[in-house]
Coordinates of C-alpha atoms and ligand atoms in Angstrom, one line a residue:
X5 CA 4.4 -36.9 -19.9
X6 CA 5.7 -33.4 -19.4
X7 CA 4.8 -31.5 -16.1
X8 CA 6.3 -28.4 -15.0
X9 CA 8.3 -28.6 -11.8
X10 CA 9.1 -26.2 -9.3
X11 CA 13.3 -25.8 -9.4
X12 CA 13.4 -23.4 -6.8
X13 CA 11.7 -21.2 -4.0
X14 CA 11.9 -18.4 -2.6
X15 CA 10.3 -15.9 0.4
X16 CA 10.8 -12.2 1.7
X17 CA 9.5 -10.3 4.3
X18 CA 10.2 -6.6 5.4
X19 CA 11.9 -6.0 8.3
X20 CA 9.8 -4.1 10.7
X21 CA 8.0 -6.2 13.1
X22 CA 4.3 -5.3 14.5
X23 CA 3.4 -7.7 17.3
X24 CA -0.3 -8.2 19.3
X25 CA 0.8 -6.3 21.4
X26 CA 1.6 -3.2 19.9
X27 CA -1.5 -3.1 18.2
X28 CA -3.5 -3.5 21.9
X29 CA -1.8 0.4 22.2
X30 CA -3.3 1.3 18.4
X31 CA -7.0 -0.4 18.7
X32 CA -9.3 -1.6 21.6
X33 CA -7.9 -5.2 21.1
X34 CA -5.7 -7.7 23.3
X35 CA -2.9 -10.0 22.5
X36 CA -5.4 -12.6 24.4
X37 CA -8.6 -11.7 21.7
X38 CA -5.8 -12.2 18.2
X39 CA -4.1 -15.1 19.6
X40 CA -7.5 -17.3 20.4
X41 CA -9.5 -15.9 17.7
X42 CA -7.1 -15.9 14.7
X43 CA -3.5 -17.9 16.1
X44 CA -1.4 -14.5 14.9
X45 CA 1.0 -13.3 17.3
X46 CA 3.1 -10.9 15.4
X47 CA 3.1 -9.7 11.3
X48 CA 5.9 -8.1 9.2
X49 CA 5.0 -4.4 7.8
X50 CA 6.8 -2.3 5.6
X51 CA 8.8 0.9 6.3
X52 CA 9.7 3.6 4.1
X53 CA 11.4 2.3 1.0
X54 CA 9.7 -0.7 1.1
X55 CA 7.4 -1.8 -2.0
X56 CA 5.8 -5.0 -3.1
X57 CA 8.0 -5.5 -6.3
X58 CA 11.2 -5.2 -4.5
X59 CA 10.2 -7.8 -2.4
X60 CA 8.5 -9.8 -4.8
X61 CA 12.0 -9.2 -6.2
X62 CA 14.0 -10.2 -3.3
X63 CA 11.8 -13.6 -3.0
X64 CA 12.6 -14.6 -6.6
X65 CA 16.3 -14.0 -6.6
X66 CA 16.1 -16.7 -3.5
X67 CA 14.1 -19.1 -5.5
X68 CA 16.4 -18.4 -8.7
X69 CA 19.4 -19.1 -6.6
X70 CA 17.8 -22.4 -5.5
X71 CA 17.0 -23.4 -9.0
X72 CA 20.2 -22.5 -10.3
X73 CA 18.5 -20.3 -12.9
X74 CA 20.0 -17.0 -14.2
X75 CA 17.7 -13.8 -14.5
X76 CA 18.6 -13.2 -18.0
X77 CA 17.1 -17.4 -18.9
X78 CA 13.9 -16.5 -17.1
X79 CA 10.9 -16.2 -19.9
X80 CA 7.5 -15.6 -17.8
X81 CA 7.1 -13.5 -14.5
X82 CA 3.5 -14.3 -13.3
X83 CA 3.0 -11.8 -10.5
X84 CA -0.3 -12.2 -8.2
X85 CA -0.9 -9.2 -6.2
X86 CA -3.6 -7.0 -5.0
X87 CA -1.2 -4.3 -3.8
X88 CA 0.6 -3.7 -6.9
X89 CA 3.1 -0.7 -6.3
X90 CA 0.8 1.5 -8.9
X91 CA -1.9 0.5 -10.7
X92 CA -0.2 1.1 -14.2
X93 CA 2.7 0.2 -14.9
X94 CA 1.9 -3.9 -13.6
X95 CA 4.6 -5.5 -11.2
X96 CA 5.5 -7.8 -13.4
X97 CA 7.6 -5.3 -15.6
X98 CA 9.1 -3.7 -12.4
X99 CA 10.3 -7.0 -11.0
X100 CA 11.6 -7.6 -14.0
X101 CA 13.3 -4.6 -14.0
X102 CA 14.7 -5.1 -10.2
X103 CA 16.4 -9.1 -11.7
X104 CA 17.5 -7.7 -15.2
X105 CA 15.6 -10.3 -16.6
X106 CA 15.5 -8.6 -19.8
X107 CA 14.4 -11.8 -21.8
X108 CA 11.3 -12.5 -20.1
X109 CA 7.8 -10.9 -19.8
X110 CA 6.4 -9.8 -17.0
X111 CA 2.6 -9.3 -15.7
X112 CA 0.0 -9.1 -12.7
X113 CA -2.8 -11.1 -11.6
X114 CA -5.2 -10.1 -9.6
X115 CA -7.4 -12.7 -8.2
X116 CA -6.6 -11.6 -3.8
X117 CA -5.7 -14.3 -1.5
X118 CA -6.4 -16.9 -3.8
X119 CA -4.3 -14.8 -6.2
X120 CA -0.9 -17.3 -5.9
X121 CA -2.9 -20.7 -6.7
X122 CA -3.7 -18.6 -10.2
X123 CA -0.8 -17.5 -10.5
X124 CA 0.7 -21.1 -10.3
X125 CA -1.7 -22.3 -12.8
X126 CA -0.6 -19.5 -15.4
X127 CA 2.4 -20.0 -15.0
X128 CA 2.3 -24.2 -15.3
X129 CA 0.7 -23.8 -18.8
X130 CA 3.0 -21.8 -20.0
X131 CA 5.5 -24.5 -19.0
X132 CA 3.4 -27.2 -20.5
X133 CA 3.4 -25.4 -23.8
X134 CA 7.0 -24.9 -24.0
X135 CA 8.5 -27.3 -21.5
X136 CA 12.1 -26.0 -21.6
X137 CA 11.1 -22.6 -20.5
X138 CA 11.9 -20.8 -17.3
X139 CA 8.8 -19.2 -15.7
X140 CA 8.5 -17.9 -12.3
X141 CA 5.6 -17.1 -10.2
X142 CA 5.0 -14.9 -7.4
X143 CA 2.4 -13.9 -4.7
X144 CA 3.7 -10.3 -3.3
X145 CA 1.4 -7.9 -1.2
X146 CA 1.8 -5.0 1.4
X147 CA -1.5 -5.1 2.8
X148 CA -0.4 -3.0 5.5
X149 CA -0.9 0.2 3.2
X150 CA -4.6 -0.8 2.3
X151 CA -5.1 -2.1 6.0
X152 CA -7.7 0.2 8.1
X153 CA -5.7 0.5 11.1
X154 CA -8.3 2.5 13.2
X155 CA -10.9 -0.9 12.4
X156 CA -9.9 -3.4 15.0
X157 CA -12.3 -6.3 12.8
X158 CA -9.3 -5.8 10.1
X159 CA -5.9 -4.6 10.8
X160 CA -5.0 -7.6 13.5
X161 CA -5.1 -9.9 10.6
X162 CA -2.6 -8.8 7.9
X163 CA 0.9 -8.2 7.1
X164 CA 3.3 -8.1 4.4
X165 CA 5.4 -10.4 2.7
X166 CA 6.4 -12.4 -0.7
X167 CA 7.1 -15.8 -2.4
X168 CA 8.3 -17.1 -5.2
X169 CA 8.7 -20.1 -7.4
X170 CA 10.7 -20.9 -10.2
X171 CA 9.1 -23.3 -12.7
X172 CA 10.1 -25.8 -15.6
X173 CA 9.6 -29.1 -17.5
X174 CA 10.1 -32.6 -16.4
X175 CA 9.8 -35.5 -18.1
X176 CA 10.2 -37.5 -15.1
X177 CA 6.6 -38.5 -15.3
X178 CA 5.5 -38.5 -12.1
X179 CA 7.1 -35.8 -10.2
X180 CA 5.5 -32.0 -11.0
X181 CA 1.9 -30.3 -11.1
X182 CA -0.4 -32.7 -11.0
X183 CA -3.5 -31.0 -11.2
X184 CA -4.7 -27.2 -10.7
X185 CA -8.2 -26.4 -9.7
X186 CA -9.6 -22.3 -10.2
X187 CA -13.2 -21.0 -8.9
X188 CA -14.9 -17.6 -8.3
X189 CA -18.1 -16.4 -7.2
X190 CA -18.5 -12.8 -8.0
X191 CA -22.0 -12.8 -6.2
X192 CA -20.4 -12.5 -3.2
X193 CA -17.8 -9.9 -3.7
X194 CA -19.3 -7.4 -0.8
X195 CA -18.1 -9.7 1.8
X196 CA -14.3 -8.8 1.0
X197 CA -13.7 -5.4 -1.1
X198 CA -11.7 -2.5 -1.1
X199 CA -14.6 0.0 -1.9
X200 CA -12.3 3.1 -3.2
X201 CA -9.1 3.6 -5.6
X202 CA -11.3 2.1 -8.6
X203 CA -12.9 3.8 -11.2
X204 CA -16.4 3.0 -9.5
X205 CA -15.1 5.1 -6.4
X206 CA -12.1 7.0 -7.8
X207 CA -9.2 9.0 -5.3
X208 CA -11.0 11.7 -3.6
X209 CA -10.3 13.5 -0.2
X210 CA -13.3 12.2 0.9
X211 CA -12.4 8.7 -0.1
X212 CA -8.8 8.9 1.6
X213 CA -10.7 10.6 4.7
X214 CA -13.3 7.7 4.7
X215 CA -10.1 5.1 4.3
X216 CA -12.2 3.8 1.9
X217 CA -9.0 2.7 -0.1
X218 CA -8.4 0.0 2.9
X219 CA -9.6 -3.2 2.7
X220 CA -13.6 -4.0 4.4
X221 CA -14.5 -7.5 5.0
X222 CA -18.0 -9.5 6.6
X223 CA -15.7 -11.5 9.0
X224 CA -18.2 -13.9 10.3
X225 CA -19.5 -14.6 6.5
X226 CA -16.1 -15.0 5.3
X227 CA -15.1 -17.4 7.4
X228 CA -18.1 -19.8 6.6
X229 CA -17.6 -19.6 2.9
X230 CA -13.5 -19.8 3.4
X231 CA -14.1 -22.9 5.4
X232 CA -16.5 -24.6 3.1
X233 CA -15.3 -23.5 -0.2
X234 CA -11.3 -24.1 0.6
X235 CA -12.9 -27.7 1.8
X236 CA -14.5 -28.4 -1.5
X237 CA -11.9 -27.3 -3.4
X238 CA -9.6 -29.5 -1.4
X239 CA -12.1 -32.3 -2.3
X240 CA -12.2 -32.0 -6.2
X241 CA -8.1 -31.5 -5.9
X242 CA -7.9 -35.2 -4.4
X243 CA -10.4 -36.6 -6.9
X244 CA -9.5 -35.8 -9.8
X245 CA -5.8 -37.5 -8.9
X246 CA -7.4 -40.6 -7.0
X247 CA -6.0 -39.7 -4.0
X248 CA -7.0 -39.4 -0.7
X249 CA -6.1 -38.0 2.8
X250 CA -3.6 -40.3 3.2
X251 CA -1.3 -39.8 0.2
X252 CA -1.0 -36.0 1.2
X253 CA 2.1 -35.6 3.0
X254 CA 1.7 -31.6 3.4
X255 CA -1.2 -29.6 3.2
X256 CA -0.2 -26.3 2.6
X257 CA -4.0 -23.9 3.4
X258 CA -4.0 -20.2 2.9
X259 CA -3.4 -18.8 6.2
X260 CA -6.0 -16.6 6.9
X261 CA -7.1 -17.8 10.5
X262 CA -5.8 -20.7 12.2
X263 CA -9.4 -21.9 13.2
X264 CA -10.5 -22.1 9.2
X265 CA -7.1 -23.9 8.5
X266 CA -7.8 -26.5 11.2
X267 CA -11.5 -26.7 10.6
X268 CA -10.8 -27.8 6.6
X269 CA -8.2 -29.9 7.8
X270 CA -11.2 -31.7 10.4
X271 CA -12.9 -32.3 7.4
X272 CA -10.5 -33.3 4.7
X273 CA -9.1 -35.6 7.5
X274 CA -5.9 -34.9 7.4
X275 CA -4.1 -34.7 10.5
X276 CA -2.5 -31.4 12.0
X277 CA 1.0 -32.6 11.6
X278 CA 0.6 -32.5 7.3
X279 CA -0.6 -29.4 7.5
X280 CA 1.9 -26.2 7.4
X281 CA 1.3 -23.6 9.6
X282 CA 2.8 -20.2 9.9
X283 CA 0.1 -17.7 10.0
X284 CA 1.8 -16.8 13.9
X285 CA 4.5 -15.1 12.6
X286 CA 2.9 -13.4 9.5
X287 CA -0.5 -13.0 10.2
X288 CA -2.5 -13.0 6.4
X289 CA -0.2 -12.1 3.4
X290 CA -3.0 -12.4 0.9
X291 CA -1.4 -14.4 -2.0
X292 CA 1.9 -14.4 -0.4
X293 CA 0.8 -17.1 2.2
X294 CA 1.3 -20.2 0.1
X295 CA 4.6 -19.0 -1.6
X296 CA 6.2 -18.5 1.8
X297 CA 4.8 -21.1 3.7
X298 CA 6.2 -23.5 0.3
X299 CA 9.9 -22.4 0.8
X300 CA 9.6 -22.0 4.4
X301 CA 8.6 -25.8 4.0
X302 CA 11.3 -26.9 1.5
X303 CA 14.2 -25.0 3.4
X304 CA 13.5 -26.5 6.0
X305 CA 13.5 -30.1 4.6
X306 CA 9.7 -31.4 4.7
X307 CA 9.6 -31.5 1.4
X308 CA 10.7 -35.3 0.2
X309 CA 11.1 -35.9 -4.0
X310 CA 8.2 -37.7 -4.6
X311 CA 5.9 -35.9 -1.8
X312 CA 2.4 -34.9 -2.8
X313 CA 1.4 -31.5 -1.6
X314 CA -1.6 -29.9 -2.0
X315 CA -1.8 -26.2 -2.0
X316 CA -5.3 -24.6 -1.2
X317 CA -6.7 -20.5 -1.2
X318 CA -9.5 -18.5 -0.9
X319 CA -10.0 -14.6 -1.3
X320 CA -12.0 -11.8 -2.1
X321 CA -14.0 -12.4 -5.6
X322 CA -14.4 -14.5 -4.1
X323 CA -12.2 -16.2 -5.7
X324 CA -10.3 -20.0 -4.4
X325 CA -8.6 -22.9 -6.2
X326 CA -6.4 -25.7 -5.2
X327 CA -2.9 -27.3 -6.7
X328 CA -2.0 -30.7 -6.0
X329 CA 1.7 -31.7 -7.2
X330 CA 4.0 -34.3 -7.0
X331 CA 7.4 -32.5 -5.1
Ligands
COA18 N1 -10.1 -7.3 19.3 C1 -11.0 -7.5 20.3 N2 -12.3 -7.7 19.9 C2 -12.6 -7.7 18.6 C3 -11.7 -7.5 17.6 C4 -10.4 -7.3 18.0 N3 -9.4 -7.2 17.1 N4 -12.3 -7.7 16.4 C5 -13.6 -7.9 16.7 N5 -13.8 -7.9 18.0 C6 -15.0 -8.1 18.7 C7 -16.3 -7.8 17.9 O1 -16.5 -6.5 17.9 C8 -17.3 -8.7 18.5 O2 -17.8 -8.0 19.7 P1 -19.3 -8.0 20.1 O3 -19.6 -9.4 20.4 O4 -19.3 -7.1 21.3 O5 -20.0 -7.4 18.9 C9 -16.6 -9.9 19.0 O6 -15.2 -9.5 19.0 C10 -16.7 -11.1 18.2 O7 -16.6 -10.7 16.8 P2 -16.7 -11.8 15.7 O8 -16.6 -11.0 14.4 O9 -17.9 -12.6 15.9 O10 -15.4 -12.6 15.9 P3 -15.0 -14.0 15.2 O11 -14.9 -15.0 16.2 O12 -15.9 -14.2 14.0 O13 -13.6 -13.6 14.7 C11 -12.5 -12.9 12.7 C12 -13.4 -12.5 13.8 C13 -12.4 -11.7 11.7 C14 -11.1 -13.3 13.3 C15 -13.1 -14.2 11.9 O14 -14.4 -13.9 11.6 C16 -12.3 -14.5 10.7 O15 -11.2 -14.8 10.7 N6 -13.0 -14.4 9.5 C17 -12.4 -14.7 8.2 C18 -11.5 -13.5 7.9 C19 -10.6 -13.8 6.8 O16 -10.0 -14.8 6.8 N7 -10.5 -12.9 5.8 C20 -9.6 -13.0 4.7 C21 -9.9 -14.1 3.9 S1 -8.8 -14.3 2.6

């Protein structure tokens, strides 16, 4: 049976560190409130020069590397991102631009934190209908530019980063994508929006005065439908390949907040050993948690031929979805 594989990963982050405690001199906060309510200690912004498709470049020339792939053999960039360096022309053509990977075709979507588990899933089916093709994916953000930093209920929780995967086809016939799982609930889209910058709200001085460009999120709300949803999902992942909490050997949540990742784990019962967490370092990437926590994962060996890992995200939409695969 063919599957796509992942050959390679890859993961960037900008240089500039913002810890808790710098922010405790920018908002009414404390190093004591983020750590307990959300596990982040520190996130990576970006500094002058920085933009998301560079680093979305920078990630994928890691994870080409690793898979031995050259730009020019690449066919499919698949770039999720909800911070896109303008909103025409997509990232996908500028990343392509940044490898020389003149031979492929690039695009965005757009789909927030979830954004990388739909990006996956693009990118497997093109794979599974033309197995010996090179596609990557990618989940790239700098949410530090659309981050409110004068609202302390926002701007503790994000930072910047990207990740990468390179896919292909295996006949191996057990080892690959398993299963991918999509979902959105546009109902709820107030609870997580960026209100300005669109054509309902276009630029205006008022808008940029208002930082109504920056992101506004129902944190309390969220987190209920992030913990239930990311649980389901979770659940219809482990179905629909007969498996249970057992056979997962890493879970790899969205990090968003380190109590939702631990709650879903409480009730998918699997143990806080299989599940990978990095959100103190990072803080929430949007859809460049799962990338980066993936080759943060394989680099540093967890990843065994033949483990299952399931991949779960939620985000504004709302959107979520799961992946389960065979590594
Ligand atoms: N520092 C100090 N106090 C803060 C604060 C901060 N950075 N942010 C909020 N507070 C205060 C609130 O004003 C509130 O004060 P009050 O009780 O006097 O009104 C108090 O802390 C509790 O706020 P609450 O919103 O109930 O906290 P919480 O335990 O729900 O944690 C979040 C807040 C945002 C960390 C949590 O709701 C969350 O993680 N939600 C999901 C967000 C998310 O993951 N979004 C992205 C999804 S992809």
């Amino acid at each position: 049976m063919n599957r796509s594989m992942i050959l390679g990963t890859g993961s960037a982050v900008p240089k500039k560190i913002l810890t808790n405690q710098d922010l405790e001199s920018m908002v009414d906060t404390s190093d004591e409130w983020i750590s307990s309510r959300t596990g982040i200690k520190q996130r990576h912004i970006a500094e002058d020069g920085d933009t998301t498709s560079l680093l979305a470049a920078e990630a994928t020339r890691r994870a080409l590397e690793m898979a031995g792939v050259k730009p020019e053999e690449v066919d499919v960039i698949v770039v999720s991102t909800t911070s896109p360096d303008m909103i025409m022309p997509n990232t996908g053509a500028l990343v392509q631009k940044h490898l020389g990977a003149y031979n492929a075709f690039g695009f965005d979507v757009y789909a927030a934190c979830a954004g990388f588990v739909y990006a996956l899933t693009i990118a497997d089916k093109f794979v599974k209908d033309k197995p010996e093709s090179k596609v990557v994916a990618i989940g790239a953000e700098l949410l530090s530019y659309i981050t409110d930093w004068q609202d302390r209920n926002t701007c503790v929780l994000f930072g910047d980063a990207a990740g990468a995967v390179v896919l292909s086809g295996t006949n191996d016939g057990t080892r690959g994508i398993l299963s991918t799982h999509l979902h959105s609930d546009g109902r709820l889209w107030k609870l997580l929006h960026i209100p300005g910058g669109g054509m309902v709200y276009p630029a205006s001085a008022e808008m940029v005065e208002k930082r109504d460009y920056c992101i506004r999120m129902q944190g309390n709300e969220v987190y209920k439908y992030a913990v239930r949803l990311m649980t389901d999902v979770a659940r219809e992942a482990l179905t629909a390949n007969e498996l249970g909490p057992d056979d997962v050997d890493l879970f790899i949540p969205h990090q968003a907040n380190i109590r939702i990742m631990k709650k879903v784990a409480e009730r998918l019962e699997i143990p806080l050993d299989r599940v990978y967490v990095n959100i103190e370092r990072y803080g929430n990437t949007s859809s460049a948690t799962v990338p980066v926590a993936l080759d943060e994962a394989n680099r540093a060996g967890r990843l065994k031929p033949g483990d299952v890992v399931l991949l779960d995200a939620f985000g504004g939409g709302f959107s979520w979805g799961a992946i389960m695969l065979r590594w």
